[in-house]
PDB file of C-alpha atoms in Angstrom:
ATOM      1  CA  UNK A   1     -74.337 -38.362 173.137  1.00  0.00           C
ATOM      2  CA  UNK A   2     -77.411 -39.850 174.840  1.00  0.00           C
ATOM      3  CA  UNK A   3     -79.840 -39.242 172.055  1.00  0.00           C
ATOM      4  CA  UNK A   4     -82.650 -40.350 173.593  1.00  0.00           C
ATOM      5  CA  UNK A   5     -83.038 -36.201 174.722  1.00  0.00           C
ATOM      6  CA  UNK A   6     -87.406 -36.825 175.852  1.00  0.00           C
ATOM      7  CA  UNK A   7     -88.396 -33.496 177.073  1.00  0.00           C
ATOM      8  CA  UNK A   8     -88.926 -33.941 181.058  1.00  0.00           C
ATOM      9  CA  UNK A   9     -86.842 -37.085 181.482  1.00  0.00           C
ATOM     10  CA  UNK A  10     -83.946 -35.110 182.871  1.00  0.00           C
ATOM     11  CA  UNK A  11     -82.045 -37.429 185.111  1.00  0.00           C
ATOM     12  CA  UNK A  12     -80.334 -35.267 187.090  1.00  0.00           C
ATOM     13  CA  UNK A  13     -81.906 -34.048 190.277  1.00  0.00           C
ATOM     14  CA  UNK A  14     -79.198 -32.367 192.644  1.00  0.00           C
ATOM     15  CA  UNK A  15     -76.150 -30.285 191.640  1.00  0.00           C
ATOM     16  CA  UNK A  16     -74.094 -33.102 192.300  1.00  0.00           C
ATOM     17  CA  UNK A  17     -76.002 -35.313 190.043  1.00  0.00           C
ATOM     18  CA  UNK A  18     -75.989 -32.540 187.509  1.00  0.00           C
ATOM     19  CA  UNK A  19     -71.767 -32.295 187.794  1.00  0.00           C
ATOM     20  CA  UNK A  20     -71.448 -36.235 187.517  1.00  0.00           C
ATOM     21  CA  UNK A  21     -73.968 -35.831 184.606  1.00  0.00           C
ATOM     22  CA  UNK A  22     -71.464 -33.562 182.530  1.00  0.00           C
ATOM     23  CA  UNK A  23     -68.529 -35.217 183.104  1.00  0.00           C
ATOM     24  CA  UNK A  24     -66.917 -35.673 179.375  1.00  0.00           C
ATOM     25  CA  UNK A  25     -69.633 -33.177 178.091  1.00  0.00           C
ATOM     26  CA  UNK A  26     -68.384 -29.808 176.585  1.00  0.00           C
ATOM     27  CA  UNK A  27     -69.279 -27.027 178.889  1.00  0.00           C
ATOM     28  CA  UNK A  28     -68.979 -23.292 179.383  1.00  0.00           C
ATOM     29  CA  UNK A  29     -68.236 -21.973 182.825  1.00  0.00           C
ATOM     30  CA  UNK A  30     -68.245 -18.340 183.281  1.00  0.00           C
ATOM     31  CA  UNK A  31     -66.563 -16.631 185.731  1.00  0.00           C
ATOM     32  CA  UNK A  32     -67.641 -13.621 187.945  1.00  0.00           C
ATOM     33  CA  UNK A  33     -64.457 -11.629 186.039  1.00  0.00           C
ATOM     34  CA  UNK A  34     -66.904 -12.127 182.847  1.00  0.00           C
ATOM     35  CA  UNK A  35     -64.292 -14.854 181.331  1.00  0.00           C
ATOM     36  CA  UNK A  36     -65.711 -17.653 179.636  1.00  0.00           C
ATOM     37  CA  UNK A  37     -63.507 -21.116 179.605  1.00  0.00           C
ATOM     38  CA  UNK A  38     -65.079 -23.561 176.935  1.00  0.00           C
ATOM     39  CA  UNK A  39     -63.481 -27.083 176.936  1.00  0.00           C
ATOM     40  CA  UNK A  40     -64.616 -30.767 177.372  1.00  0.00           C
ATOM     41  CA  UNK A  41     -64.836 -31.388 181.296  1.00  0.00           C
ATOM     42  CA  UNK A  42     -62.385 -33.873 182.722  1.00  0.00           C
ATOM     43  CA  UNK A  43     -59.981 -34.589 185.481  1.00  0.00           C
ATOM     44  CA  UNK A  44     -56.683 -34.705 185.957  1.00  0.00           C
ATOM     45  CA  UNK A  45     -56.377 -38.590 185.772  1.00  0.00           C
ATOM     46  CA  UNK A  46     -58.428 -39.023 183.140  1.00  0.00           C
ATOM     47  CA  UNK A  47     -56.508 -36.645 180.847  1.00  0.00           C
ATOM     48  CA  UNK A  48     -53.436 -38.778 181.674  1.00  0.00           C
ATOM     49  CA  UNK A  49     -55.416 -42.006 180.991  1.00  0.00           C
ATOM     50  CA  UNK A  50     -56.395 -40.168 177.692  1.00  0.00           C
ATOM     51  CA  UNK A  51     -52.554 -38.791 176.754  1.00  0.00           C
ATOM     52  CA  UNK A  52     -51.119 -42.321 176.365  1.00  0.00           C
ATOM     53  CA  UNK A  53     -49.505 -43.570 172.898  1.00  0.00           C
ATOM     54  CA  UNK A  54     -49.994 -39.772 172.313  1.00  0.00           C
ATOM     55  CA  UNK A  55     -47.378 -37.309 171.107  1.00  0.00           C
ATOM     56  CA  UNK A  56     -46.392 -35.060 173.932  1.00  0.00           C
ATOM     57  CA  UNK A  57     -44.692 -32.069 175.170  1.00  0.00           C
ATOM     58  CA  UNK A  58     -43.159 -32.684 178.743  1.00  0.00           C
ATOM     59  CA  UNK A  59     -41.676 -29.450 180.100  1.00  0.00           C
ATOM     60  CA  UNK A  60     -39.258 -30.103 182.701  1.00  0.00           C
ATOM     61  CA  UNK A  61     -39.080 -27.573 185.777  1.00  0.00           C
ATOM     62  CA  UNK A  62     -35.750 -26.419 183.944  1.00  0.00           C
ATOM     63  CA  UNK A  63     -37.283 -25.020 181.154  1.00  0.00           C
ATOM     64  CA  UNK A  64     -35.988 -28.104 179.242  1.00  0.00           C
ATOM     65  CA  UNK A  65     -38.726 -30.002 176.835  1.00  0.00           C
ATOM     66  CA  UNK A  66     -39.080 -33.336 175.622  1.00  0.00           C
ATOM     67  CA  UNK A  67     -41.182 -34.056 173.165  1.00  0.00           C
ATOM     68  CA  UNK A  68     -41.928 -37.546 171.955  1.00  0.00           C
ATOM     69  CA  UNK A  69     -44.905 -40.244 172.108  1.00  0.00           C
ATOM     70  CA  UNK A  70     -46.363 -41.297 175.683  1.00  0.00           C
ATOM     71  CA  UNK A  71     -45.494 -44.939 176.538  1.00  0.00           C
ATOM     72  CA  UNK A  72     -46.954 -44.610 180.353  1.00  0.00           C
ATOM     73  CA  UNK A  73     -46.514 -43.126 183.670  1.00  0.00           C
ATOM     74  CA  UNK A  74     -46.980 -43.373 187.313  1.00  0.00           C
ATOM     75  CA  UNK A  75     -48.801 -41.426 190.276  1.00  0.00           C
ATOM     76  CA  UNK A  76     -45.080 -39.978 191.045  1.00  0.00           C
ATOM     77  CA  UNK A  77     -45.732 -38.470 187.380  1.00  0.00           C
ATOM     78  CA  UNK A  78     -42.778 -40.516 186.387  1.00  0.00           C
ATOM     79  CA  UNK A  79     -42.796 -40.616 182.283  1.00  0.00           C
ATOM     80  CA  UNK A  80     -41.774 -43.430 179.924  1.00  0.00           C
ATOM     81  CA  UNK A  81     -41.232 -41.979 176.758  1.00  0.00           C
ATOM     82  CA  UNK A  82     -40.549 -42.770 172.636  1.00  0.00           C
ATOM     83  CA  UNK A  83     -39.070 -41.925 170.312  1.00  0.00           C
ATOM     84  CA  UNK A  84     -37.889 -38.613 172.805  1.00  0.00           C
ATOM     85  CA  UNK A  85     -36.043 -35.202 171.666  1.00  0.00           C
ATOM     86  CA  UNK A  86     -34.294 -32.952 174.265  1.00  0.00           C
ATOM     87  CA  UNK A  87     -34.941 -29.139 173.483  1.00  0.00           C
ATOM     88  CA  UNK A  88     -33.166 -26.908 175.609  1.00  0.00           C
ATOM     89  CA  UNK A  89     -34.168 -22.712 174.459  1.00  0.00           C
ATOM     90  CA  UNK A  90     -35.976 -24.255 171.601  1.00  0.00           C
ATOM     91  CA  UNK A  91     -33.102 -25.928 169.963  1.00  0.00           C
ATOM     92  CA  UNK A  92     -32.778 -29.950 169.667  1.00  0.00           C
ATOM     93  CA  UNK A  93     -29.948 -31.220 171.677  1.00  0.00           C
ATOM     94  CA  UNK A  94     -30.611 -34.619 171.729  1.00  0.00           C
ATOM     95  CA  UNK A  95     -32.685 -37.753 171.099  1.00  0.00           C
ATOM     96  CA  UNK A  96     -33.369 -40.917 172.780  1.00  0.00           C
ATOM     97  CA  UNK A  97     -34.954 -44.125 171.906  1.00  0.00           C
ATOM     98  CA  UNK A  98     -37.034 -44.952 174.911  1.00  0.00           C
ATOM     99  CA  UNK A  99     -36.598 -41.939 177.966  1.00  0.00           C
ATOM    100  CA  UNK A 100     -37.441 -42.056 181.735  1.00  0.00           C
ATOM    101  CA  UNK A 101     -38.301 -39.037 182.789  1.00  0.00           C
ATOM    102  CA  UNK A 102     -38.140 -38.960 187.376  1.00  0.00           C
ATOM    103  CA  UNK A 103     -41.686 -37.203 187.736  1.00  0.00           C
ATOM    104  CA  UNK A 104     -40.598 -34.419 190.530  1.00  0.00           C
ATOM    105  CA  UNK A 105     -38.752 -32.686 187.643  1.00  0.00           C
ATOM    106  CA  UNK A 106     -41.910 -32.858 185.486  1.00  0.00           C
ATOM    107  CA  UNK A 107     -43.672 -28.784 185.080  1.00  0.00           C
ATOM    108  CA  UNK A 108     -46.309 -30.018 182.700  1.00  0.00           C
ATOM    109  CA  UNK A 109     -47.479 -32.550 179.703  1.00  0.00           C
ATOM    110  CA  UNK A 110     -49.313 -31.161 177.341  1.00  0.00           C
ATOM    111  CA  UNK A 111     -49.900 -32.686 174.123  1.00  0.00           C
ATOM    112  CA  UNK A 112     -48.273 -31.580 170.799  1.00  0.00           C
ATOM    113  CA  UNK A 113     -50.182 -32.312 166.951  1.00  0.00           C
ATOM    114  CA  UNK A 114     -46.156 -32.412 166.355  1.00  0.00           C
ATOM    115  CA  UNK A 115     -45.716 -35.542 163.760  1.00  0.00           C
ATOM    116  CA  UNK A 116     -42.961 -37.115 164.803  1.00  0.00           C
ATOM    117  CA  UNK A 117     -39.287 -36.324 163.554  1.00  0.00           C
ATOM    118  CA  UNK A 118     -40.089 -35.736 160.224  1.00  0.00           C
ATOM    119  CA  UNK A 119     -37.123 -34.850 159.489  1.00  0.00           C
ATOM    120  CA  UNK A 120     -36.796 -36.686 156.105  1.00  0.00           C
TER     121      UNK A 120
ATOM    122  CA  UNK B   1     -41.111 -49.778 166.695  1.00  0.00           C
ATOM    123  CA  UNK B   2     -43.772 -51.650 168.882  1.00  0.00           C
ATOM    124  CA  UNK B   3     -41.606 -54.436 169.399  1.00  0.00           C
ATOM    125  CA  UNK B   4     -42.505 -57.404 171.622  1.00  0.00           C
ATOM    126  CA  UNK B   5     -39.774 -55.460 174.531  1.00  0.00           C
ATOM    127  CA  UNK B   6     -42.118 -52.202 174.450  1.00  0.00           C
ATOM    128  CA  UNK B   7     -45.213 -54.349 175.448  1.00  0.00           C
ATOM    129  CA  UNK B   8     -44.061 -55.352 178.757  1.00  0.00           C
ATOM    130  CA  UNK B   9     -43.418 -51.557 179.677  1.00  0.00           C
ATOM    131  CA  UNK B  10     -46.656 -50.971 182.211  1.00  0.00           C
ATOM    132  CA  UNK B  11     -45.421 -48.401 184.000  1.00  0.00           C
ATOM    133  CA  UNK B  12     -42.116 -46.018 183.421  1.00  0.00           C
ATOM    134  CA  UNK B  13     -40.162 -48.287 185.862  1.00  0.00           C
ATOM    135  CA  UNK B  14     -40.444 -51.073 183.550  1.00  0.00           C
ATOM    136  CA  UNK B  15     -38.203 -49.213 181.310  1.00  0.00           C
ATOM    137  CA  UNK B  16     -35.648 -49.597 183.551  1.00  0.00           C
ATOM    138  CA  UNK B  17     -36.084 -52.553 184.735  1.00  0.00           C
ATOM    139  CA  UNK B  18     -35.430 -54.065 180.639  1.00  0.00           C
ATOM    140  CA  UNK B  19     -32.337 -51.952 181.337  1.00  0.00           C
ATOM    141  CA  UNK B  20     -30.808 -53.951 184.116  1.00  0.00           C
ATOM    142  CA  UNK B  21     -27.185 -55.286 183.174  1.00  0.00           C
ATOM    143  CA  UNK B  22     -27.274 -53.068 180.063  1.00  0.00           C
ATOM    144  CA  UNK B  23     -24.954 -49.905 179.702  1.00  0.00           C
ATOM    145  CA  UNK B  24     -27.371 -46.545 180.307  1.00  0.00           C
ATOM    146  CA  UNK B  25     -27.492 -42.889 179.754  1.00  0.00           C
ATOM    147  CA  UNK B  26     -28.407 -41.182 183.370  1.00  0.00           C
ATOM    148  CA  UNK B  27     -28.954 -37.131 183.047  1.00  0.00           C
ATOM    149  CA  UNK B  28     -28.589 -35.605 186.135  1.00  0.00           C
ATOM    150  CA  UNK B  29     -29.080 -32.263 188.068  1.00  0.00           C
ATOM    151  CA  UNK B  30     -25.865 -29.369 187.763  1.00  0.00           C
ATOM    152  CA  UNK B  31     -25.309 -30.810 184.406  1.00  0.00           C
ATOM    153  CA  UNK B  32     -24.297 -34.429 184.898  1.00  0.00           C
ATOM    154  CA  UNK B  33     -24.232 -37.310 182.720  1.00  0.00           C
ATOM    155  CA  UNK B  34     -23.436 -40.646 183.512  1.00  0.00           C
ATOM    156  CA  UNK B  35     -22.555 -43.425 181.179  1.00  0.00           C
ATOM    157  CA  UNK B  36     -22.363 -46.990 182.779  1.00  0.00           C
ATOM    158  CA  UNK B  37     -23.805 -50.166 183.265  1.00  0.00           C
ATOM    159  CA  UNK B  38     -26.596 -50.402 185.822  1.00  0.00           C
ATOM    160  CA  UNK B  39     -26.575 -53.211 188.083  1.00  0.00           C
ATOM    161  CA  UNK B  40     -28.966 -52.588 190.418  1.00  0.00           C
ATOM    162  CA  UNK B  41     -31.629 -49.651 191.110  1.00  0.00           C
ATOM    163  CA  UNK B  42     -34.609 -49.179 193.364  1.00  0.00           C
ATOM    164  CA  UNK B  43     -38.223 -47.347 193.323  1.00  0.00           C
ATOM    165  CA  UNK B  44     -36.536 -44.012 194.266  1.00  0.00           C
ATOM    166  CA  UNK B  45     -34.285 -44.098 191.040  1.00  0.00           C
ATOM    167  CA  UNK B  46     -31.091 -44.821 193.653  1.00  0.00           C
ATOM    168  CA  UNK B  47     -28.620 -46.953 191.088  1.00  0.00           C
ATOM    169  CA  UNK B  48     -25.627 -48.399 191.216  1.00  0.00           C
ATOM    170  CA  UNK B  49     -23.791 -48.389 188.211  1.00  0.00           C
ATOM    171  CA  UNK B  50     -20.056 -50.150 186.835  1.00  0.00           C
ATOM    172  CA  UNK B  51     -17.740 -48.720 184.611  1.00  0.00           C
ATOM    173  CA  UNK B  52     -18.628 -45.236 184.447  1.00  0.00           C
ATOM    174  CA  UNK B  53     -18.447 -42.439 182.930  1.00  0.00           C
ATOM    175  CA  UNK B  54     -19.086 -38.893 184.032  1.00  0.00           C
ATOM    176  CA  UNK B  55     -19.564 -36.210 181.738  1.00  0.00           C
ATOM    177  CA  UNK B  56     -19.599 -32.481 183.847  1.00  0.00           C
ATOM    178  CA  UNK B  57     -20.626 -29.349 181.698  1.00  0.00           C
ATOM    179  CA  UNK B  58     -19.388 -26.345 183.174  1.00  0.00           C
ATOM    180  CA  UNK B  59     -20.588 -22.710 181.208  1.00  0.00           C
ATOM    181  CA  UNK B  60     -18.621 -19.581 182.050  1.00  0.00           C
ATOM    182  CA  UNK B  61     -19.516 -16.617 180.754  1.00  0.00           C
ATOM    183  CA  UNK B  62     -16.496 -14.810 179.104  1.00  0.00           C
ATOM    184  CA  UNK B  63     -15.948 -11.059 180.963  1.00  0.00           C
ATOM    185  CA  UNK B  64     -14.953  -9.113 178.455  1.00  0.00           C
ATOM    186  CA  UNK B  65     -16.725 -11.098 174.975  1.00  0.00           C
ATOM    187  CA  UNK B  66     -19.861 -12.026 177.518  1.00  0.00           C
ATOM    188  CA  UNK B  67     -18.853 -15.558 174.846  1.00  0.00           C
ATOM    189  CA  UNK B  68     -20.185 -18.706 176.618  1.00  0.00           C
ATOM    190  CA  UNK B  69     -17.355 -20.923 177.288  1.00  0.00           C
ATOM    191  CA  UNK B  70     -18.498 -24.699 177.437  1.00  0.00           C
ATOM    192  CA  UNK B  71     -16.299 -27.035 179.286  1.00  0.00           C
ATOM    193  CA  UNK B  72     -16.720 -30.377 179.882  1.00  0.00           C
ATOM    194  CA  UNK B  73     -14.650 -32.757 182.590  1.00  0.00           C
ATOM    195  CA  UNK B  74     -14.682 -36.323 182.153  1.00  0.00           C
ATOM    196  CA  UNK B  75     -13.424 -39.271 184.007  1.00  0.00           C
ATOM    197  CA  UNK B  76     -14.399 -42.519 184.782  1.00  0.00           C
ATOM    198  CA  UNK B  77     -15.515 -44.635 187.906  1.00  0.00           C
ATOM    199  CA  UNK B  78     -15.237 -48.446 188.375  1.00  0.00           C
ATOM    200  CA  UNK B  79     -18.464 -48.143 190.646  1.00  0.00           C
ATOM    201  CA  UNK B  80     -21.047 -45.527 191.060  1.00  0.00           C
ATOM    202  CA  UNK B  81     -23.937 -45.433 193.943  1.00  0.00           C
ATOM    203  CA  UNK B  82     -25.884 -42.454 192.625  1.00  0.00           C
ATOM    204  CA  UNK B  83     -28.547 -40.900 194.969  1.00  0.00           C
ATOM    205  CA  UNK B  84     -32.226 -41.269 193.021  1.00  0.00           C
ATOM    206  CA  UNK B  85     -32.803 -37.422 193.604  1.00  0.00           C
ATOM    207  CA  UNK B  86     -30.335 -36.139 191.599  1.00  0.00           C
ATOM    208  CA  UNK B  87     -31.593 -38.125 188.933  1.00  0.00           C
ATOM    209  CA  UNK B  88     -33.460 -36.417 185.724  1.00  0.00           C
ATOM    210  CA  UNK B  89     -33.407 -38.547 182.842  1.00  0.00           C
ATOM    211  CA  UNK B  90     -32.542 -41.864 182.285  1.00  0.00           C
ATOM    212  CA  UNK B  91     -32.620 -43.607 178.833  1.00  0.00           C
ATOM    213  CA  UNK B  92     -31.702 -47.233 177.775  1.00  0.00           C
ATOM    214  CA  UNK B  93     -29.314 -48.035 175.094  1.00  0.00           C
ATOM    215  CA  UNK B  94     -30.779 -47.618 171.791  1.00  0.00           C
ATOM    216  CA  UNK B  95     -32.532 -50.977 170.661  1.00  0.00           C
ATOM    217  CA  UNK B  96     -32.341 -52.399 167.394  1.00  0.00           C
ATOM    218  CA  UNK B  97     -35.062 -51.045 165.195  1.00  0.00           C
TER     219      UNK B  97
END
């Protein structure tokens, strides 16, 4: 995004400045196996920072998922959630207003395009 | 939906501190749910809870039919300390919309 692209007036001058430098920047890293990965570079906490107010898929170490919008969470990876459905094996068991999810059972949060229970 | 209540949630925790003298669903581990009203709870998820309900869901698996046989126990406890680590999901009573 920083336009101003003057040939020569590259800022970065070590690695490290280079790796700060493409933070948020789509990259390409290749690895010896020959596998490319393409996404937009980011970390951990700011893809959690990102997620919030988002619909999400939280899969529980169980193999249970909830999926519902992102109020917030915590370092412990504790999870406030809307507007929540409980799949168990893919079916829907259950739904719940607001959800607290206790982060130690959390797997993973990935987020879902899902619009919400449609189900009119 | 984005009432005036959901504003103050900062963090999960918040959601159950708005729950505090309110009756609350509590999923926990070996298929446990509790019903009850939660009086007190700390940072752990360690609650105690009044007038409870416990909901156990046994499935057997029929010998002969291999048919899942779902059973579920219930009773009901004046007062309930339950142990933060058992707990999975915990979810307010439903607010009006």
């Amino acid at each position: 995004m920083s336009g101003t692209g003057e040939k020569g007036s590259a800022t970065t001058k070590t690695p490290g400045d280079f790796l700060k430098a493409i933070r948020g920047r789509p990259v390409v890293v290749k690895l010896n196996s020959g596998v490319d990965y393409r996404a937009t570079t980011k970390t951990p906490g700011d893809f959690l920072k990102a997620i919030r107010g988002r619909p999400v898929v939280v899969k529980l170490n169980s193999g249970v998922d909830y999926r519902g919008i992102l109020a917030c969470l915590d370092g412990y990876m504790n999870i406030a959630m809307e507007q929540t459905e409980e799949y168990v094996n893919g079916q829907l068991k259950n739904k719940y207003g607001d959800a607290f999810i206790r982060g130690n059972n959390v797997l993973y949060i990935s987020t879902s395009k899902r619009t919400l229970a449609d189900g009119a | 939906m984005a009432s005036e209540e959901d504003s103050a949630v900062k963090e999960p925790l918040d959601l159950i501190r708005l729950s505090l003298d309110e009756r609350i669903y509590v999923k926990l581990r070996s298929e446990r749910e509790l019903r009850g009203k939660l009086h007190a709870y700390d940072q752990h998820l360690n609650m105690i809870l009044g007038d409870v309900e416990e909901i156990v869901t046994t499935v057997e698996i029929d010998d002969e039919t291999y048919e899942e046989i779902v059973r579920t126990t219930r009773r009901t406890v004046p007062f309930l300390f339950v142990r933060g680590d058992g707990v999975i999901l915990v979810s307010p009573p439903l607010r009006t919309t």
